[in-house]
PDB file of C-alpha atoms in Angstrom:
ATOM      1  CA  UNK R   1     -20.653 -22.778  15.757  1.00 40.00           C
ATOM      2  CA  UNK R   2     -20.239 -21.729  12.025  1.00 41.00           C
ATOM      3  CA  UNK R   3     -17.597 -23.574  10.308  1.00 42.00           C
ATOM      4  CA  UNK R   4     -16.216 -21.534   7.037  1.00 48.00           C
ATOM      5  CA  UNK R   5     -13.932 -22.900   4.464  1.00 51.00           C
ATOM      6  CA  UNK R   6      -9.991 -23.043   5.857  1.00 54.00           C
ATOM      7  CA  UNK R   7      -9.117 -25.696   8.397  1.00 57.00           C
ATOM      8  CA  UNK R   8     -10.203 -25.230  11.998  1.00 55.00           C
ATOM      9  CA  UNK R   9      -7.595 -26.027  14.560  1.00 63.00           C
ATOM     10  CA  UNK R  10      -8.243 -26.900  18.261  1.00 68.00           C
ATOM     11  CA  UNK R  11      -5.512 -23.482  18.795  1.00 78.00           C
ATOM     12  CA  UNK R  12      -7.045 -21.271  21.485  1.00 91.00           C
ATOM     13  CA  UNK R  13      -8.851 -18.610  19.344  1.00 93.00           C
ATOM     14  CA  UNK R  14      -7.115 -15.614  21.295  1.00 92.00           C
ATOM     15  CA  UNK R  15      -3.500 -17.359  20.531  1.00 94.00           C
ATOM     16  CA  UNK R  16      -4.236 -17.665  17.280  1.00 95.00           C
ATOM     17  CA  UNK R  17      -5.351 -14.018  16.314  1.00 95.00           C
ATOM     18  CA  UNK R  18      -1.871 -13.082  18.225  1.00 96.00           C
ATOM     19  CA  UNK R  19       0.001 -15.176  15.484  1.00 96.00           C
ATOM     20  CA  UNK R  20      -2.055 -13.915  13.062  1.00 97.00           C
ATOM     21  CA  UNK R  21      -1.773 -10.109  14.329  1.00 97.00           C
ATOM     22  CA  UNK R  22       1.862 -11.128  14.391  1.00 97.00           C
ATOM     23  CA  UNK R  23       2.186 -11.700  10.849  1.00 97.00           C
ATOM     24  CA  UNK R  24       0.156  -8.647   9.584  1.00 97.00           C
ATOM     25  CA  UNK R  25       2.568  -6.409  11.281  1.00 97.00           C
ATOM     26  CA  UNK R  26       5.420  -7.491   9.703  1.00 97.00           C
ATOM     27  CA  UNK R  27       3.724  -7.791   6.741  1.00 97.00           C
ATOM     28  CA  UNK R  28       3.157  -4.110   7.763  1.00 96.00           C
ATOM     29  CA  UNK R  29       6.866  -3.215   8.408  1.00 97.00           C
ATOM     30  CA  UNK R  30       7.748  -4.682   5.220  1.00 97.00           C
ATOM     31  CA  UNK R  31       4.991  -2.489   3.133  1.00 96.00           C
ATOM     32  CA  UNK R  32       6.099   0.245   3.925  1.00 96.00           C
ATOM     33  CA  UNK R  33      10.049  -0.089   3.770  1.00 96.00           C
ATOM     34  CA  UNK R  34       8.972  -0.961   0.305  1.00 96.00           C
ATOM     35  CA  UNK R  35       6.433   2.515   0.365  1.00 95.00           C
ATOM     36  CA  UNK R  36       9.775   4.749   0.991  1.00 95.00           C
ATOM     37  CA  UNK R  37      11.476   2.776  -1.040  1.00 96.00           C
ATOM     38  CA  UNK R  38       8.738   3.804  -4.177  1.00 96.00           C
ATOM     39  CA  UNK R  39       8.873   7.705  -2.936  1.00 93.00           C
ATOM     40  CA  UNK R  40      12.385   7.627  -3.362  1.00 94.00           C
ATOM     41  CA  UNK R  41      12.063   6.650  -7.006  1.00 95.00           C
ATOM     42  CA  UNK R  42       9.209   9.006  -7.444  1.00 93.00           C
ATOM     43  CA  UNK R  43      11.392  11.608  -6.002  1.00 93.00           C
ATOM     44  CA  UNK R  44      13.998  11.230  -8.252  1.00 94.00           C
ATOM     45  CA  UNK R  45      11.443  11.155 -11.061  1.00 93.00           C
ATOM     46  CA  UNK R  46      10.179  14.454  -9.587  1.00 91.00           C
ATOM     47  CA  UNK R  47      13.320  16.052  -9.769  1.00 92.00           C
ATOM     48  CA  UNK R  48      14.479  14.816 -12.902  1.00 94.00           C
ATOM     49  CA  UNK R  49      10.953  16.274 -14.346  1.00 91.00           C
ATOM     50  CA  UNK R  50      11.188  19.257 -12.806  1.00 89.00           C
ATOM     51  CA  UNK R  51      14.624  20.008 -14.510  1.00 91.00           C
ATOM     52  CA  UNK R  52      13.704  18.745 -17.646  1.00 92.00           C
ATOM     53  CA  UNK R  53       9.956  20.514 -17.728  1.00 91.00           C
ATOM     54  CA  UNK R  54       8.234  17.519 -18.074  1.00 90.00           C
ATOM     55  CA  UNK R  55       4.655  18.173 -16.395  1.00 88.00           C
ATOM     56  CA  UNK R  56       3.812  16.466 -12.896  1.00 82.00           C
ATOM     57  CA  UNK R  57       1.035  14.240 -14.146  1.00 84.00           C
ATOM     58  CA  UNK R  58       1.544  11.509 -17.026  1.00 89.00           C
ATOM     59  CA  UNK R  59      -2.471  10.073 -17.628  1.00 92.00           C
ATOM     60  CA  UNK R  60      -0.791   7.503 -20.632  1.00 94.00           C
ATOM     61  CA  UNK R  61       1.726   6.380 -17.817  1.00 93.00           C
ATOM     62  CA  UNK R  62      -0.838   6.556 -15.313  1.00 90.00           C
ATOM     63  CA  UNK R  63      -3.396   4.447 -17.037  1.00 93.00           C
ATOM     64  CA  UNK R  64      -0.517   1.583 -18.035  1.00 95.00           C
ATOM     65  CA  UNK R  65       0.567   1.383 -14.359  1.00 94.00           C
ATOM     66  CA  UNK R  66      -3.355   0.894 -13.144  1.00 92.00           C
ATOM     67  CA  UNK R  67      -4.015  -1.756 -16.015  1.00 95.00           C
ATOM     68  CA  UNK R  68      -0.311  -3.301 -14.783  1.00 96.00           C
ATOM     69  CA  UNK R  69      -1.490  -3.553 -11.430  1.00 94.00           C
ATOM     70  CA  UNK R  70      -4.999  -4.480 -11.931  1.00 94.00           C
ATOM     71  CA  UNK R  71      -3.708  -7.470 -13.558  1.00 96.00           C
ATOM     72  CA  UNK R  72      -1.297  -8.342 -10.934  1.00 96.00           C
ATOM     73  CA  UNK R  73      -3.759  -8.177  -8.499  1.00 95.00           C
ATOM     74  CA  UNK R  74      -5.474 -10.405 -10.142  1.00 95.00           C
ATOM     75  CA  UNK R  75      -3.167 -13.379 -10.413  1.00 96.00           C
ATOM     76  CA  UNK R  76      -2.612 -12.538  -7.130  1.00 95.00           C
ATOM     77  CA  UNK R  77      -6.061 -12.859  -5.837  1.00 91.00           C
ATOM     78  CA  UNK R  78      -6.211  -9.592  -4.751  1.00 91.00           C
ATOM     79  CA  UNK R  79      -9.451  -7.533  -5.464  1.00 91.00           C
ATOM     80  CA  UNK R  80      -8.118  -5.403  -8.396  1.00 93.00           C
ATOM     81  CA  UNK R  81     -11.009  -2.372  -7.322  1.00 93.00           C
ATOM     82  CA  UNK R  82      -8.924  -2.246  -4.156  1.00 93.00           C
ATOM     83  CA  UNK R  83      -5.241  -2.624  -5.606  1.00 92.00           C
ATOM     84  CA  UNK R  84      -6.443   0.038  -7.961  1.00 92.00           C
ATOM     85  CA  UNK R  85      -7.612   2.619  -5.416  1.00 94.00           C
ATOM     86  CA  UNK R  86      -4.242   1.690  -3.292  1.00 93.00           C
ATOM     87  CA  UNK R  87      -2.523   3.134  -6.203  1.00 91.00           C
ATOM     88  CA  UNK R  88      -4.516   5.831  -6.791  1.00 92.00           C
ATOM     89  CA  UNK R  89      -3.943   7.470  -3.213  1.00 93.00           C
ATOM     90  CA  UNK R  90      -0.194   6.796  -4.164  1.00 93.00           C
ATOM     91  CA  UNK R  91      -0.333   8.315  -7.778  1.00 89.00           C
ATOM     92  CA  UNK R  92      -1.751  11.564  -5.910  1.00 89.00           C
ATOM     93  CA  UNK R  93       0.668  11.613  -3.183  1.00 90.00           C
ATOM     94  CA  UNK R  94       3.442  11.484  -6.000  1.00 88.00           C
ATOM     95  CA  UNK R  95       1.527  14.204  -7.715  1.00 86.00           C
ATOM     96  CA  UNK R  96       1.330  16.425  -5.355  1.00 83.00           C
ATOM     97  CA  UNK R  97       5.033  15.956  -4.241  1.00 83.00           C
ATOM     98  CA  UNK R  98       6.060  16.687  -8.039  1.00 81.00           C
ATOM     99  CA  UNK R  99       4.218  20.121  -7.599  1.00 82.00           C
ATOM    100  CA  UNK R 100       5.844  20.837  -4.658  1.00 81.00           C
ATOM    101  CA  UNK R 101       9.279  20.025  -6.074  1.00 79.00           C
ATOM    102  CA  UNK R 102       8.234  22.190  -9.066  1.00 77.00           C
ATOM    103  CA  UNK R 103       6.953  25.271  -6.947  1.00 82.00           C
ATOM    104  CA  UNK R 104      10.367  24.635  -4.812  1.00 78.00           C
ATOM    105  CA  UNK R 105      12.177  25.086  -8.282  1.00 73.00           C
ATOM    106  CA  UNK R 106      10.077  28.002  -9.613  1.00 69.00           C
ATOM    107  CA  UNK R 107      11.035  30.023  -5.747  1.00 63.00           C
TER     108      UNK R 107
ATOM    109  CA  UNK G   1      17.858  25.458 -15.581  1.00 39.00           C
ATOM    110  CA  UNK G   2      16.964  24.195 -12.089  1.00 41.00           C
ATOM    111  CA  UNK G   3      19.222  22.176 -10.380  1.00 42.00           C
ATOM    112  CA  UNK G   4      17.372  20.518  -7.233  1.00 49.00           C
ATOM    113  CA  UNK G   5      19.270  18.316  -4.336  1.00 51.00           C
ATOM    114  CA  UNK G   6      20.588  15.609  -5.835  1.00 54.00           C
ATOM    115  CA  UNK G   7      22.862  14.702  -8.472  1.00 57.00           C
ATOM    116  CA  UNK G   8      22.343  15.161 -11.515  1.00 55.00           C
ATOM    117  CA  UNK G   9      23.837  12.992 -14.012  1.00 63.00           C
ATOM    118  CA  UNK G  10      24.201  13.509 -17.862  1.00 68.00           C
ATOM    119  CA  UNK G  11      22.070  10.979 -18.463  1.00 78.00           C
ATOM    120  CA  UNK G  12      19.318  11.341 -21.245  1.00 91.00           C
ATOM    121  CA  UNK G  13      16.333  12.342 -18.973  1.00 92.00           C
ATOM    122  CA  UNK G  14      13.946   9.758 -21.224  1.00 92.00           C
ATOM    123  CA  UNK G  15      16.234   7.222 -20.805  1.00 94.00           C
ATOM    124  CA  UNK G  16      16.889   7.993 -16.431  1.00 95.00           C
ATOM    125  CA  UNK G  17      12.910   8.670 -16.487  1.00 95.00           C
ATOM    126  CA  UNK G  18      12.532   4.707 -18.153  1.00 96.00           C
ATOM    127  CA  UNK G  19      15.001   3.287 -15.501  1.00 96.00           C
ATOM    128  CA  UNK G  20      13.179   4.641 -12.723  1.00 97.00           C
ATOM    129  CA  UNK G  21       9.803   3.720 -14.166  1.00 97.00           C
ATOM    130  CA  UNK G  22      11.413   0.110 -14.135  1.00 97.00           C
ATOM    131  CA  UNK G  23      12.364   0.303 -10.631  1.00 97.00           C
ATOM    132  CA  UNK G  24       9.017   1.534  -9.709  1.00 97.00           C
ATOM    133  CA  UNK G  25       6.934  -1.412 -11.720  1.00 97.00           C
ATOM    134  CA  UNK G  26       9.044  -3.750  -9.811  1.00 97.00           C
ATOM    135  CA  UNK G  27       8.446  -2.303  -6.226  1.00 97.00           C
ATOM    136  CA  UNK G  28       4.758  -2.492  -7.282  1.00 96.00           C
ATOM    137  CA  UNK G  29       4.563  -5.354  -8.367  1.00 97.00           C
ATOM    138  CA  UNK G  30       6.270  -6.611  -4.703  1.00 97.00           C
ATOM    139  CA  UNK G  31       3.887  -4.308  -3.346  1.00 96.00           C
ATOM    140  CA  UNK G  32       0.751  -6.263  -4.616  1.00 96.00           C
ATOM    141  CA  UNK G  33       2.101  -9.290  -3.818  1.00 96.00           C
ATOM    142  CA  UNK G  34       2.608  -8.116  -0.026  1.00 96.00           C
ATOM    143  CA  UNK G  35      -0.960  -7.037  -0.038  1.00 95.00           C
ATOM    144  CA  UNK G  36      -2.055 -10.493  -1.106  1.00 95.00           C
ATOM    145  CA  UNK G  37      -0.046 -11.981   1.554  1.00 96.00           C
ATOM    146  CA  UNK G  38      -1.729  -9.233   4.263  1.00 96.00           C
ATOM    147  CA  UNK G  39      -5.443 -10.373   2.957  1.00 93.00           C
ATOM    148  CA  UNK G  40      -4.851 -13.936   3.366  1.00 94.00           C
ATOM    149  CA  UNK G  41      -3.671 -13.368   6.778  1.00 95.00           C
ATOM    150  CA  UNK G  42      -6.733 -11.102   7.505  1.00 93.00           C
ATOM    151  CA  UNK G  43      -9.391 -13.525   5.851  1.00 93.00           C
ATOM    152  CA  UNK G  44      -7.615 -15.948   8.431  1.00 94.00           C
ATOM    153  CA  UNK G  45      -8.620 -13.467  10.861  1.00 93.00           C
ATOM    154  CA  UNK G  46     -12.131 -12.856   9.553  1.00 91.00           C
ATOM    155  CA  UNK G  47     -13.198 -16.461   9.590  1.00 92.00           C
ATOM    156  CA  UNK G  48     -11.343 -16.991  13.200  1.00 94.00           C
ATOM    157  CA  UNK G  49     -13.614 -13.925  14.808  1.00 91.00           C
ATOM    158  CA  UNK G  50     -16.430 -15.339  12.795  1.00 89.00           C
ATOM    159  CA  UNK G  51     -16.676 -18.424  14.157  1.00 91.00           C
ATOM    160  CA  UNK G  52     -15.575 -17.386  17.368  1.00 92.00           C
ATOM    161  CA  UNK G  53     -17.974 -14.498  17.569  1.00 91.00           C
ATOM    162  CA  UNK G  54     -15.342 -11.736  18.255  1.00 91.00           C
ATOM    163  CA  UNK G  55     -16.637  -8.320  16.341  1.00 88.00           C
ATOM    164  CA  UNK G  56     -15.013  -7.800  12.870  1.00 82.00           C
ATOM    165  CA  UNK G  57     -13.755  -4.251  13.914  1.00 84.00           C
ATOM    166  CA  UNK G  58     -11.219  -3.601  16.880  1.00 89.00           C
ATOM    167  CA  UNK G  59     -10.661   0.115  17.884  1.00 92.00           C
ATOM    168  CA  UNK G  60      -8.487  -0.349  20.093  1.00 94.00           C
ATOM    169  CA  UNK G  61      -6.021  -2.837  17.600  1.00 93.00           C
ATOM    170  CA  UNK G  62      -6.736  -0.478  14.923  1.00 90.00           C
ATOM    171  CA  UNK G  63      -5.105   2.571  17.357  1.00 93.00           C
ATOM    172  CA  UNK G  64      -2.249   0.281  18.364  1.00 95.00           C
ATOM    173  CA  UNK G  65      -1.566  -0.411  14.264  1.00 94.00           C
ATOM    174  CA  UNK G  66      -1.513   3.179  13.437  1.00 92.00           C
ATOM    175  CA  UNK G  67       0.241   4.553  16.031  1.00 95.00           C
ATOM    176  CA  UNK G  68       3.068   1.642  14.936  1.00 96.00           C
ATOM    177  CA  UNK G  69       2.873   2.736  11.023  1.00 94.00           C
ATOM    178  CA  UNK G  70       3.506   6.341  11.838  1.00 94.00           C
ATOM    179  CA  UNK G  71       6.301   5.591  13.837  1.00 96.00           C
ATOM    180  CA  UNK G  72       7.714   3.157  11.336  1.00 96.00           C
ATOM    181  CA  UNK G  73       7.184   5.631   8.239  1.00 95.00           C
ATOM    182  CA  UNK G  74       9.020   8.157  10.234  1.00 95.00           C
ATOM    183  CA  UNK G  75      11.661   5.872  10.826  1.00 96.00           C
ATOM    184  CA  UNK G  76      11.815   5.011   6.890  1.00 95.00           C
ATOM    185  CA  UNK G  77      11.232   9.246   6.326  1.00 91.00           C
ATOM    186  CA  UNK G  78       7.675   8.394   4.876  1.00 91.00           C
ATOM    187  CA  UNK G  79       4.998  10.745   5.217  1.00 91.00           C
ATOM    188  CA  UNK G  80       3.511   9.557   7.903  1.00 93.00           C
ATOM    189  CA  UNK G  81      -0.367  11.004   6.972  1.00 93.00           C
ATOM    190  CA  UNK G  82       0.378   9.043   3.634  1.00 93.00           C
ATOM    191  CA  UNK G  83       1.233   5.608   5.908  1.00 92.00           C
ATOM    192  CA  UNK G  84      -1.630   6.099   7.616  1.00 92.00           C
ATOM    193  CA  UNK G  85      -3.976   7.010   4.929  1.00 94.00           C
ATOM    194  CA  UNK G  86      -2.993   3.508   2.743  1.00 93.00           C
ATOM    195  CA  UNK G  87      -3.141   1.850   6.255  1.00 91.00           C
ATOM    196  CA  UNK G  88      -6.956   3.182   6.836  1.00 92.00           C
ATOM    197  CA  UNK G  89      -7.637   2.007   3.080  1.00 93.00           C
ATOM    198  CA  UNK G  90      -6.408  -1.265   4.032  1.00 93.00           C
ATOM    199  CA  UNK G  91      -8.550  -1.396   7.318  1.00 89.00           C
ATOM    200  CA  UNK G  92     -12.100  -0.307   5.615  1.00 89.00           C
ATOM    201  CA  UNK G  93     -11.206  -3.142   3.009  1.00 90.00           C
ATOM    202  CA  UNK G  94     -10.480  -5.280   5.874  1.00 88.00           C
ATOM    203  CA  UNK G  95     -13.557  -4.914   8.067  1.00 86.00           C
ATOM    204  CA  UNK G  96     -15.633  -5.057   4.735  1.00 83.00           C
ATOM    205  CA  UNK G  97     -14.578  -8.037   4.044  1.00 82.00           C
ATOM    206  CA  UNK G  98     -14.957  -9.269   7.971  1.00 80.00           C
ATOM    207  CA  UNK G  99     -18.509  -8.454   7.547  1.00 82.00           C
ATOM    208  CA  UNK G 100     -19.374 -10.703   4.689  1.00 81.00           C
ATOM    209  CA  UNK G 101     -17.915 -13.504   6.118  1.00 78.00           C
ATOM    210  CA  UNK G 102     -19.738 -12.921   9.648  1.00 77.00           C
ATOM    211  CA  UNK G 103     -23.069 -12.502   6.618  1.00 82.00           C
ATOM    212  CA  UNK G 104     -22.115 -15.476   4.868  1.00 78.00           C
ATOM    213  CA  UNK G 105     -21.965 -17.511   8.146  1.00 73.00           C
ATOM    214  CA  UNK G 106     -25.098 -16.348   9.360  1.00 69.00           C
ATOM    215  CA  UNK G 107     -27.404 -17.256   6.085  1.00 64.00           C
TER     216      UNK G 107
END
């Protein structure tokens, strides 16, 4: 058997990938409550840009929020490669809702 | 000018565009956080199939996990594609990591 770091308990190994399953769904639940949560913001930031003409894309924002983040990773212990391209695939999905709420405008 | 759903307060749009930035930081910043929480649970996972010699991918867990994100992103009115796309993100990062631990327990 190959020990790894982490303690080993005597817990039936099905039993405890149940617990563990457990956990990562509401871990699951809870990202992404906090997901719609973030698109409701970026809604209102879509809307607000649309009447205001400010264009969909923002690199200067953009670039702080990635630095932001690949920092918090960080301290986090969180591969910062991967937190980045978790907010990348957001940062597209909220630019690509912006257009839309500009085309919807522009009908 | 173009006046979306929504209200539309008289506001200066820099100044509602920096409050919503604000809120959006913070929900990141909870959203990296969760993500931590989610890996540690995983790497729990990786070294537990490791040692145990279960295989570091599950298709049929992996089905059960996105059928439960689409219905819960519906439920919060998320895009469901976009749940599913961060949750496959997650997954590939997941497995990758599954292997090297099954690679570091086998030099």
């Amino acid at each position: 058997m190959v020990v790894l770091d982490g303690p080993v308990t005597d817990e039936d190994p099905a039993v405890e990938l149940e617990r563990l399953r457990a956990s990562i769904d509401n871990l699951d639940a809870a990202l992404v409550h906090l997901l719609a949560e973030r698109f409701k913001c970026t809604q209102r930031v879509g809307r607000l840009k649309a009447r205001s003409g400010m264009p969909a894309a923002d690199p200067a924002r953009e670039a702080y929020q990635i630095q932001r983040l690949r920092a918090l990773a960080q301290d986090a212990a969180l591969d910062p490669r991967f937190a980045e391209k978790v907010l990348n695939l957001i940062i597209d999905e909220v630019i690509r809702n912006h257009e839309s709420i500009k085309r919807l405008g522009e009908r």
